[in-house]
Short mmCIF file of C-alpha atoms and ligand atoms in Angstrom, two decimals:
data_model
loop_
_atom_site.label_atom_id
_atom_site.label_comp_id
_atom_site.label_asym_id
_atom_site.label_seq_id
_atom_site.Cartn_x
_atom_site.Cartn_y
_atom_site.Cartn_z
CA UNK A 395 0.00 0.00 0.00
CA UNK A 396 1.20 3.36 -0.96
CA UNK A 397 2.18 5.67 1.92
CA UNK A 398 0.82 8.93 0.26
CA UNK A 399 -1.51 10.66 2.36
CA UNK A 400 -5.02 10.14 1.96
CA UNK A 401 -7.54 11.17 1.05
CA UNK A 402 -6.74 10.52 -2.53
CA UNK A 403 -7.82 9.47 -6.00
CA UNK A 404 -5.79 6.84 -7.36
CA UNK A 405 -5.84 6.26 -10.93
CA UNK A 406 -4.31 2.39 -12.14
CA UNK A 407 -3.10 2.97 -15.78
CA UNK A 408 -2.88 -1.29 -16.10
CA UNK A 409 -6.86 -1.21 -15.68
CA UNK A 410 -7.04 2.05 -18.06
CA UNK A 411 -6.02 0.04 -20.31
CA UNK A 412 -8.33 -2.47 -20.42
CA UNK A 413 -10.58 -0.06 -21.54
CA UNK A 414 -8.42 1.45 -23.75
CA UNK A 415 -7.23 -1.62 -25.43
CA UNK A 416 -11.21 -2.21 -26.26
CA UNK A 417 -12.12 1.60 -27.70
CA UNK A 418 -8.85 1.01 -30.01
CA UNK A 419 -10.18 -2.48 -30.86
CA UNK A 420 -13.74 -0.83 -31.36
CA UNK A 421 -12.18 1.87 -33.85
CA UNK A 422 -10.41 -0.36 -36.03
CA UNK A 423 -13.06 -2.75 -36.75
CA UNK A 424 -15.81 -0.03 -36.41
CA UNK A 425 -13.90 2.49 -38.31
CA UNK A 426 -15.63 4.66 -35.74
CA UNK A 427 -14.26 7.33 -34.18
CA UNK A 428 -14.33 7.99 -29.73
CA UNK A 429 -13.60 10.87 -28.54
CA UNK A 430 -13.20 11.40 -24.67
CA UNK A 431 -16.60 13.22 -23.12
CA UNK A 432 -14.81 15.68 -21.03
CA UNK A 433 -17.53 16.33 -18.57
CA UNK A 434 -17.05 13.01 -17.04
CA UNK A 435 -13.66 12.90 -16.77
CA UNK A 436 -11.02 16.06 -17.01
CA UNK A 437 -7.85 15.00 -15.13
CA UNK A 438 -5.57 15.37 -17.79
CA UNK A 439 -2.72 13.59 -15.75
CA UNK A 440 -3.62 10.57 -17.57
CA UNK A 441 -4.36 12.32 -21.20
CA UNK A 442 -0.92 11.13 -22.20
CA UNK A 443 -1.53 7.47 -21.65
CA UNK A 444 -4.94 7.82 -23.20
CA UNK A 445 -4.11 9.78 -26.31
CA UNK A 446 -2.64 7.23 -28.56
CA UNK A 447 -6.16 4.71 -28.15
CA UNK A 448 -8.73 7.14 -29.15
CA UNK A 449 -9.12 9.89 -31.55
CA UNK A 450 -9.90 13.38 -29.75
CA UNK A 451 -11.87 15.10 -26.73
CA UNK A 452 -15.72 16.04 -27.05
CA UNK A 453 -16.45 19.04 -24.16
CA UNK A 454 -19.60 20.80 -22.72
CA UNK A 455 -18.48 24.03 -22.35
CA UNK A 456 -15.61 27.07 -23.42
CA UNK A 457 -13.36 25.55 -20.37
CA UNK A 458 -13.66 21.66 -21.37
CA UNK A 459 -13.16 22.92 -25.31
CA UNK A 460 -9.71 24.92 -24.27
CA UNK A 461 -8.61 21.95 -21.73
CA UNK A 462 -9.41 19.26 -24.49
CA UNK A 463 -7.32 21.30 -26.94
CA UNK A 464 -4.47 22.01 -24.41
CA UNK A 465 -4.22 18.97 -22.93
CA UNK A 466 -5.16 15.97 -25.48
CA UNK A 467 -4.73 17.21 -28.75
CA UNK A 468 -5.90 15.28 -31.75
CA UNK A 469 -9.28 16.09 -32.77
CA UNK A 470 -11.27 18.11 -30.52
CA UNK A 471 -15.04 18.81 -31.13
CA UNK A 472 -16.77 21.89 -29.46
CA UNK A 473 -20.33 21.46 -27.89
CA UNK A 474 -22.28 23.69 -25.57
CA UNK A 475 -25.92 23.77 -24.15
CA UNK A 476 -25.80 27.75 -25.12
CA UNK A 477 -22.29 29.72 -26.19
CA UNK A 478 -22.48 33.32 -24.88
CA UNK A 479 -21.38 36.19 -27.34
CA UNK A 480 -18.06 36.58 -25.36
CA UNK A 481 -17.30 33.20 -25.86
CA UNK A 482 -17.73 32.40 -29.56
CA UNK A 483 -14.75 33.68 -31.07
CA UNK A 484 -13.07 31.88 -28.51
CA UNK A 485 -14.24 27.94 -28.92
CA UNK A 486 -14.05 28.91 -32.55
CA UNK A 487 -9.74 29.13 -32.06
CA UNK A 488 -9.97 25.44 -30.58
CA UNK A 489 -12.79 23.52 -32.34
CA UNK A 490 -12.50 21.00 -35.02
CA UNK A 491 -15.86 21.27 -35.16
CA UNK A 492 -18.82 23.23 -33.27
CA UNK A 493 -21.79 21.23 -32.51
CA UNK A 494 -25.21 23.99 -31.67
CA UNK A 495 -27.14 22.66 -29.52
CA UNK A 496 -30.28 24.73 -31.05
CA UNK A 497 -31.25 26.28 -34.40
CA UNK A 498 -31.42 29.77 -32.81
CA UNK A 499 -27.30 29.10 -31.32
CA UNK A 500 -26.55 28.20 -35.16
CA UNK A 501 -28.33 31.33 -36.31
CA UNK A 502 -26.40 33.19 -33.94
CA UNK A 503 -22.64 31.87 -34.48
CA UNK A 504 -22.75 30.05 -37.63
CA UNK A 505 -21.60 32.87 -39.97
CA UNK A 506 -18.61 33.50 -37.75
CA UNK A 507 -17.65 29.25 -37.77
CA UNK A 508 -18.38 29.35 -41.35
CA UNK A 509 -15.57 32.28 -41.55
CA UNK A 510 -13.18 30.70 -39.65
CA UNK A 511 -13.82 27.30 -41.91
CA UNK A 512 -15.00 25.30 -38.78
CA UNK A 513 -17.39 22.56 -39.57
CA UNK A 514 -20.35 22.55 -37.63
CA UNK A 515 -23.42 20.43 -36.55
CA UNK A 516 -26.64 20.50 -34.60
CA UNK A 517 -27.76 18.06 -31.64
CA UNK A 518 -30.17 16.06 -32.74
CA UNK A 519 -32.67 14.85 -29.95
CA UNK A 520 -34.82 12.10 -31.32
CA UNK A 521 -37.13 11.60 -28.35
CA UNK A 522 -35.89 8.73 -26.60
CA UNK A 523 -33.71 7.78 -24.76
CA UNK A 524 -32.32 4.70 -21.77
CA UNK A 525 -32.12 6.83 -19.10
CA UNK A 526 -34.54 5.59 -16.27
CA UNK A 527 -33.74 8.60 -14.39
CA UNK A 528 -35.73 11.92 -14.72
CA UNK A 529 -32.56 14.32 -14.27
CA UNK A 530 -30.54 12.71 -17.19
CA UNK A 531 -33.06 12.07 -19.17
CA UNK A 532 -32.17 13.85 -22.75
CA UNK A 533 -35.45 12.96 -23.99
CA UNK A 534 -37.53 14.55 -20.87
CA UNK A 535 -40.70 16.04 -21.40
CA UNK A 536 -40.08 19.57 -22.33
CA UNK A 537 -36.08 18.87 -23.29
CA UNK A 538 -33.65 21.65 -24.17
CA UNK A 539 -31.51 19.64 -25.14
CA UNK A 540 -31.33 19.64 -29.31
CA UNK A 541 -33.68 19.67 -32.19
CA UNK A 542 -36.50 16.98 -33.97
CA UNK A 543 -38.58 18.91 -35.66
CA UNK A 544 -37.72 17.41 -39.48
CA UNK A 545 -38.45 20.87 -40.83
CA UNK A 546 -36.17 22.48 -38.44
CA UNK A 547 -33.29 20.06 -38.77
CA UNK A 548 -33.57 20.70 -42.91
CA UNK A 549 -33.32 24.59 -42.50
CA UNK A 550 -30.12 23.81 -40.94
CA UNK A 551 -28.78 21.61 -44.08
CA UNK A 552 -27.02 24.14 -46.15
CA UNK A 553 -24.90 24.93 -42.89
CA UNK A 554 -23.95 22.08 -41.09
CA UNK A 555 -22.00 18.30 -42.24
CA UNK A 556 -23.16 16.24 -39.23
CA UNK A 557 -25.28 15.76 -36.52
CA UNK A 558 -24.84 14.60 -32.66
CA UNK A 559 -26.97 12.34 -31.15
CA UNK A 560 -26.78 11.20 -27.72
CA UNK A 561 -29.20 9.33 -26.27
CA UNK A 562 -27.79 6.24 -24.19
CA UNK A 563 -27.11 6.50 -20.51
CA UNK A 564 -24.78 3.72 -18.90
CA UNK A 565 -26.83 0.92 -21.81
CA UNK A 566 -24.80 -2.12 -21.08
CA UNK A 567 -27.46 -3.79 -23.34
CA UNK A 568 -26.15 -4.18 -27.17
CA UNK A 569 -30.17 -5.22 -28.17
CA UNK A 570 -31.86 -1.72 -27.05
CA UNK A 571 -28.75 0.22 -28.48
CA UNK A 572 -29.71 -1.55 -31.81
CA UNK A 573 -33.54 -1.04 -31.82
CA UNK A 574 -32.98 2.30 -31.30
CA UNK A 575 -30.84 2.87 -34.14
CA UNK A 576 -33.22 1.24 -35.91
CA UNK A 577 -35.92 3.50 -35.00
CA UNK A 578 -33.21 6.51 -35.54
CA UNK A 579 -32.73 4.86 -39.06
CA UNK A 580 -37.03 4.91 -39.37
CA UNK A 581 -37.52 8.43 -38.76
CA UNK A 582 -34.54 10.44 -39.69
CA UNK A 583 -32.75 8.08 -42.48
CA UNK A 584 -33.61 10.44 -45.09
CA UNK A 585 -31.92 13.10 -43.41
CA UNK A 586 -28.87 11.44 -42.25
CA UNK A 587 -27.98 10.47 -45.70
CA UNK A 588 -27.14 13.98 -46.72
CA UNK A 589 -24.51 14.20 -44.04
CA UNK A 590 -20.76 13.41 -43.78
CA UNK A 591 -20.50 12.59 -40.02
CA UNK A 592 -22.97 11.32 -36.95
CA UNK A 593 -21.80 11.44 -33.49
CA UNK A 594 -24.14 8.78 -31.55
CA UNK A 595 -22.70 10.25 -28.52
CA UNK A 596 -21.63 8.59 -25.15
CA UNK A 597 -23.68 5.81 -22.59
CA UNK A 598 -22.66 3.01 -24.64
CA UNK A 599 -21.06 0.56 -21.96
CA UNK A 600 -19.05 -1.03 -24.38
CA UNK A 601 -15.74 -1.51 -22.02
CA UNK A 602 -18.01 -3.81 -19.83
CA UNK A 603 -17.27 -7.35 -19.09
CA UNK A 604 -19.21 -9.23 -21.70
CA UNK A 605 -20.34 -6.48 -23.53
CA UNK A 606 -20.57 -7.63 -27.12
CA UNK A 607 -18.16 -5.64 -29.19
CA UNK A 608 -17.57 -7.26 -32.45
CA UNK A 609 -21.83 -6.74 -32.42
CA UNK A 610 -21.46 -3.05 -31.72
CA UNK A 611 -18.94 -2.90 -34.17
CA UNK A 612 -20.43 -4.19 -36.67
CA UNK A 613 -23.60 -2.25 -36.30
CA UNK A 614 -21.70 1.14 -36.41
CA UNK A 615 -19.89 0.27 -39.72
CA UNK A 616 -23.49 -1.04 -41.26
CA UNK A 617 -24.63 2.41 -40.15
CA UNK A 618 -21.65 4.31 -41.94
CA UNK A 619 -21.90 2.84 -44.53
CA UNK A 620 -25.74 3.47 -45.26
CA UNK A 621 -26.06 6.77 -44.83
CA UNK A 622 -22.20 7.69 -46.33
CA UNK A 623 -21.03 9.23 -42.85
CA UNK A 624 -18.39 9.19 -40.38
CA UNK A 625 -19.51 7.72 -37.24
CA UNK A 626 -18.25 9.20 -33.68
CA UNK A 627 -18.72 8.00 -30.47
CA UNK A 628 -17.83 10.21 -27.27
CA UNK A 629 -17.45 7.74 -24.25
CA UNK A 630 -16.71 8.80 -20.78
CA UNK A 631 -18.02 6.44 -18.32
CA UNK A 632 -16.98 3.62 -20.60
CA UNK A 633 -13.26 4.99 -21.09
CA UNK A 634 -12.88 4.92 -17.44
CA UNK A 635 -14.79 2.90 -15.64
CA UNK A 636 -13.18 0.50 -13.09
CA UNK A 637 -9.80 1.90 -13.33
CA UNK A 638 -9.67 4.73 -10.40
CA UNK A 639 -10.29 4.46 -6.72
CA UNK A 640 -10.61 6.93 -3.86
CA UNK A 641 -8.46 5.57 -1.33
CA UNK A 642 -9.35 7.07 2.79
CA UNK A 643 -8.66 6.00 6.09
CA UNK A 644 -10.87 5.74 8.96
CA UNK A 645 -10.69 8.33 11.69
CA UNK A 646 -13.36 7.30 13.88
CA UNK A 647 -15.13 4.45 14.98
CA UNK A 648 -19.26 4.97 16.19
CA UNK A 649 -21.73 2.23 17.43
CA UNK A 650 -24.61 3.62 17.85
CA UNK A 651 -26.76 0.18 16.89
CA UNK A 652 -24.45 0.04 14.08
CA UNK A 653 -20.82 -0.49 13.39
CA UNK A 654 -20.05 2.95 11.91
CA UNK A 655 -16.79 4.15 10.52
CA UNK A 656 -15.98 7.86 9.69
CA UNK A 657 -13.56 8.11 7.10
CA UNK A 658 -11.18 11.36 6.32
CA UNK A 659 -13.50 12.21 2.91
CA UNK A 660 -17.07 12.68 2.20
CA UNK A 661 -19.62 11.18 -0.22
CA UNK A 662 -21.25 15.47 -0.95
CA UNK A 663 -17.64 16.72 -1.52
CA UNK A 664 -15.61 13.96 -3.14
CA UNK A 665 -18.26 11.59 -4.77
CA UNK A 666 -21.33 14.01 -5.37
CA UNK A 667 -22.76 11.84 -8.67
CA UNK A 668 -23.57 8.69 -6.37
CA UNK A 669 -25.77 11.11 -3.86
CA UNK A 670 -27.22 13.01 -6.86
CA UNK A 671 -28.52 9.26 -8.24
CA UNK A 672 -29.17 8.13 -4.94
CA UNK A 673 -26.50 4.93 -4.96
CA UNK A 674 -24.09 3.66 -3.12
CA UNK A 675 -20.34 3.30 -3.06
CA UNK A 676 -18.58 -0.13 -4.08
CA UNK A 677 -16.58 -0.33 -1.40
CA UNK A 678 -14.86 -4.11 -0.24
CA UNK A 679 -17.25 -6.96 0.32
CA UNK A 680 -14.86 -9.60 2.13
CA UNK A 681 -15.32 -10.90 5.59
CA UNK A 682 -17.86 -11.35 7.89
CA UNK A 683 -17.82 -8.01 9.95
CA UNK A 684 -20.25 -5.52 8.27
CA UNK A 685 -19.42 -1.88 8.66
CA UNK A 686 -21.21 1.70 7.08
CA UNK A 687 -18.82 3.55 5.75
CA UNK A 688 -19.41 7.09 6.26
CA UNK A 689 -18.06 10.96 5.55
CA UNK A 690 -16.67 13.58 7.52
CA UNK A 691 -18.85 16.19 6.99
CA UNK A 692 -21.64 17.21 9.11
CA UNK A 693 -24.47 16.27 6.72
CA UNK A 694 -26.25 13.62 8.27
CA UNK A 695 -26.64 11.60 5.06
CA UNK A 696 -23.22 11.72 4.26
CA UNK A 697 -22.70 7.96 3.90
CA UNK A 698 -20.72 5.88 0.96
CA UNK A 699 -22.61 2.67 2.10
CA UNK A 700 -22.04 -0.46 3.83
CA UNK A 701 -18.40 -2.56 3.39
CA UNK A 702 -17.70 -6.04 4.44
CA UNK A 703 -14.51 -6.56 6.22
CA UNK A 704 -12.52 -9.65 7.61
CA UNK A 705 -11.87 -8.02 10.78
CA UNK A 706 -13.47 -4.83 12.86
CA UNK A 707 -12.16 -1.97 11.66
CA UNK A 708 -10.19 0.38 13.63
CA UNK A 709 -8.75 3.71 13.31
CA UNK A 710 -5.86 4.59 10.91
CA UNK A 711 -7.39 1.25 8.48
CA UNK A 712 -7.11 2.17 4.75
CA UNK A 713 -10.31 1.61 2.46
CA UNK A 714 -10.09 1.62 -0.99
CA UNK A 715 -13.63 2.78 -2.72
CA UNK A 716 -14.04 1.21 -6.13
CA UNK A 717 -14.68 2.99 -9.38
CA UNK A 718 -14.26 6.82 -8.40
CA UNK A 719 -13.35 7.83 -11.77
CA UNK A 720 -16.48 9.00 -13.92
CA UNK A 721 -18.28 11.98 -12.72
CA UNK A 722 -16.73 11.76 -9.45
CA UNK A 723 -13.50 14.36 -9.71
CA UNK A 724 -14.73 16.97 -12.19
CA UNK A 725 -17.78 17.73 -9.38
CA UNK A 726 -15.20 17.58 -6.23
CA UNK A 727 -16.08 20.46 -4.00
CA UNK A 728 -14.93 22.21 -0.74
CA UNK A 729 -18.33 21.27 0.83
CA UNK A 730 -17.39 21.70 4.94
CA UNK A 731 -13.29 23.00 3.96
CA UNK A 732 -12.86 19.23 3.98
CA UNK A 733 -9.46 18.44 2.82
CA UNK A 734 -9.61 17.89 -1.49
CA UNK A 735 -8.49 14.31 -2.15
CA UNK A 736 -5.14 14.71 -3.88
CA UNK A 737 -5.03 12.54 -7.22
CA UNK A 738 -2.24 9.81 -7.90
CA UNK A 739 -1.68 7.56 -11.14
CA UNK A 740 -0.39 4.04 -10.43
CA UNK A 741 1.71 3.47 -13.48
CA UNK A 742 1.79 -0.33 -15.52
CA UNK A 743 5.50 -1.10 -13.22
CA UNK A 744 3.47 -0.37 -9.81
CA UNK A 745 5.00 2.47 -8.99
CA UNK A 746 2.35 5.18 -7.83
CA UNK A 747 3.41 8.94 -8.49
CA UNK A 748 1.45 11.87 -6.76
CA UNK A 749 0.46 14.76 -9.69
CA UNK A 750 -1.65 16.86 -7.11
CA UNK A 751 -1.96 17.47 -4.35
CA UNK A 752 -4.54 20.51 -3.10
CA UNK A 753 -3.53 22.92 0.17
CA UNK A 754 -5.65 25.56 2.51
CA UNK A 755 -4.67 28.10 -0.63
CA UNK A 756 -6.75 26.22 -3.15
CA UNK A 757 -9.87 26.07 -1.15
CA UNK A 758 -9.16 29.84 -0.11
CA UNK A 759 -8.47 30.50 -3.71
CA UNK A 760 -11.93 29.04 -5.02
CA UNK A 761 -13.88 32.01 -2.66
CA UNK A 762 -13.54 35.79 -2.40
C1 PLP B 1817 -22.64 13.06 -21.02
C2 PLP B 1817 -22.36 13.05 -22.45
C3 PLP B 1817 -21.45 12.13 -23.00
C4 PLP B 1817 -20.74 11.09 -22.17
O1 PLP B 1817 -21.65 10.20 -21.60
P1 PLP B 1817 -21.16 8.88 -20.87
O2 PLP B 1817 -22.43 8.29 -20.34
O3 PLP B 1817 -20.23 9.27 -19.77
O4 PLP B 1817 -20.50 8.02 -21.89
C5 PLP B 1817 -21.22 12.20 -24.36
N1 PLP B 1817 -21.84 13.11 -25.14
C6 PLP B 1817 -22.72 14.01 -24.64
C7 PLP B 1817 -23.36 14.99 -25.55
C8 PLP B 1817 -23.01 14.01 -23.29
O5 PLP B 1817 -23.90 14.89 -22.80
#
């Protein structure tokens, strides 16, 4: 066990690359092209090791765009839920290509990305979607989030070469990803055809165990080649998953009916996404000595969840919490000034190398 001081993200480059070995596989027999979704995962520590298996970055917003550019290279597509005016000119100097997320956001900027010679495309929001869960739900009642009107879509034609799509959320299941490309196929086929590139976007759990690939592969180059286009995919949860860890140690040990250990982190400040959804953390399941796991702050429902150990566990024991990588250190916060895990990579030799660490400044520095 490492002796840096917790609490702190660890990031193991030998399971990175199990992932990474499958998006390259993907590409190659796809002829698909994934770029990195930003928004779930920024720390550009590991960009280097990533960079050679996949094709570009895919952001949400001016900062993700300039990051993506910076930091990863390759191709880098621009997307925003709205660009402000004193933004525009800006993404423009680091897009490949700018996706609008509206007609009225194309109307606004396209002239100026059609100056600069940046391709551009329009979100395309067919009206479905996998996501069980209200708040990510693309294809909510009501949705901002792209165009379906067939009419609007066609006014955009003589200004944009592609379209993004995305419409999966975590969809481990190859079967519903096909029937609703079918059903994308059905109703906007026609349109499609006069485009040179479709980005189907991320929530494709392809990197899962057992997750048919060659299927999924297959599929996407049937698709490219009907409709003449360049397929893109923009993973984040599936380019990460399983390879990261927040690693804490307990501080306190609490029986009130319950075996309770307090742990020098916080499930609000270092792994918001799993309170947002309303799950719990994976945290070790060996033994026969059930413990809650629990934060440091002084919410009351600041819990990761329940752990199984092989023996009590005391003060100063390390616990390693499983899968902390996706949507877990781009929303760290200062909630309650507690202490901002520091990150570590855990290279392919072992050898585990601190690349930040965060002081009293930082969390001064993020307030006025
Ligand atoms: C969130 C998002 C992604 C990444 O989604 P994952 O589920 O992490 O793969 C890709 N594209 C767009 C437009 C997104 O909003």
């Amino acid at each position: 066990m490492s002796d840096l001081q917790t609490p702190y993200y660890l990031i193991d480059l030998a399971k990175l690359r199990t992932n990474m070995e499958r998006i390259r596989y993907l590409r190659e027999r796809s002829g698909a092209k994934c770029l990195l979704a930003l928004k779930c995962f920024a720390t550009w520590s590991a960009f280097d090791f990533m960079r050679e298996f996949m094709d570009g970055t895919t952001s949400s917003s001016l900062f993700e765009l300039r990051l993506g550019h910076e930091e990863f290279g390759k191709e880098t597509h621009a997307y925003s839920v709205a660009w402000a005016d004193h933004e525009i000119d800006e993404a423009l100097g680091y897009a490949d290509k700018i996706i609008f997320n509206s007609l009225g956001q194309l109307d606004r900027y396209g002239a100026r990305a059609k100056e600069r010679g940046i391709a551009m495309g329009l979100r395309l929001n067919p009206r479905f979607s996998t996501s069980g869960f209200d708040l990510a739900d693309p294809a909510r009642p009501f949705s901002r989030l792209g165009e379906w009107d067939l009419n609007r879509l066609e006014a955009a034609l003589d200004r944009i070469s592609g379209v993004m799509i995305h419409y999966n959320c975590e969809n481990a299941d190859f079967e519903l990803f096909d029937a609703q490309l079918n059903r994308i196929e059905a109703e906007f086929g026609g349109f499609l055809e006069k485009l040179d590139w479709v980005s189907l976007g991320g929530g494709i759990h392809f990197t899962g165990e057992g997750y048919p690939l060659d299927r999924l592969a297959d599929r996407l180059k049937a698709f490219s080649a009907k409709f003449g286009v360049q397929v893109f995919l923009e993973p984040g949860e599936a380019s990460i998953t399983r390879s990261t860890s927040l690693e804490v140690t307990v501080l306190d040990t609490i029986h009130h009916g319950k075996d309770v250990a307090i742990v020098d982190s916080s499930i609000e400040a270092h792994m918001l996404d799993l309170l947002i959804y309303r799950e719990t953390a994976k945290l070790p399941q060996e033994g026969e000595h059930p413990w809650q796991i629990a934060g440091k702050t002084c919410l009351a429902g600041d819990i990761f969840g329940e752990g199984c150990f092989p023996q009590p566990l005391q003060v100063g024991d390390r616990i390693s919490i499983a899968d902390a990588g996706g949507y877990t250190m781009v929303k760290k916060n200062w909630f309650n000034g507690v202490p901002m895990p520091a990150i570590a990579i855990k290279a392919e030799d072992g050898t585990i190398r601190e690349v930040r660490r965060f002081t009293y400044d930082d969390y001064k520095a993020s307030l006025s």
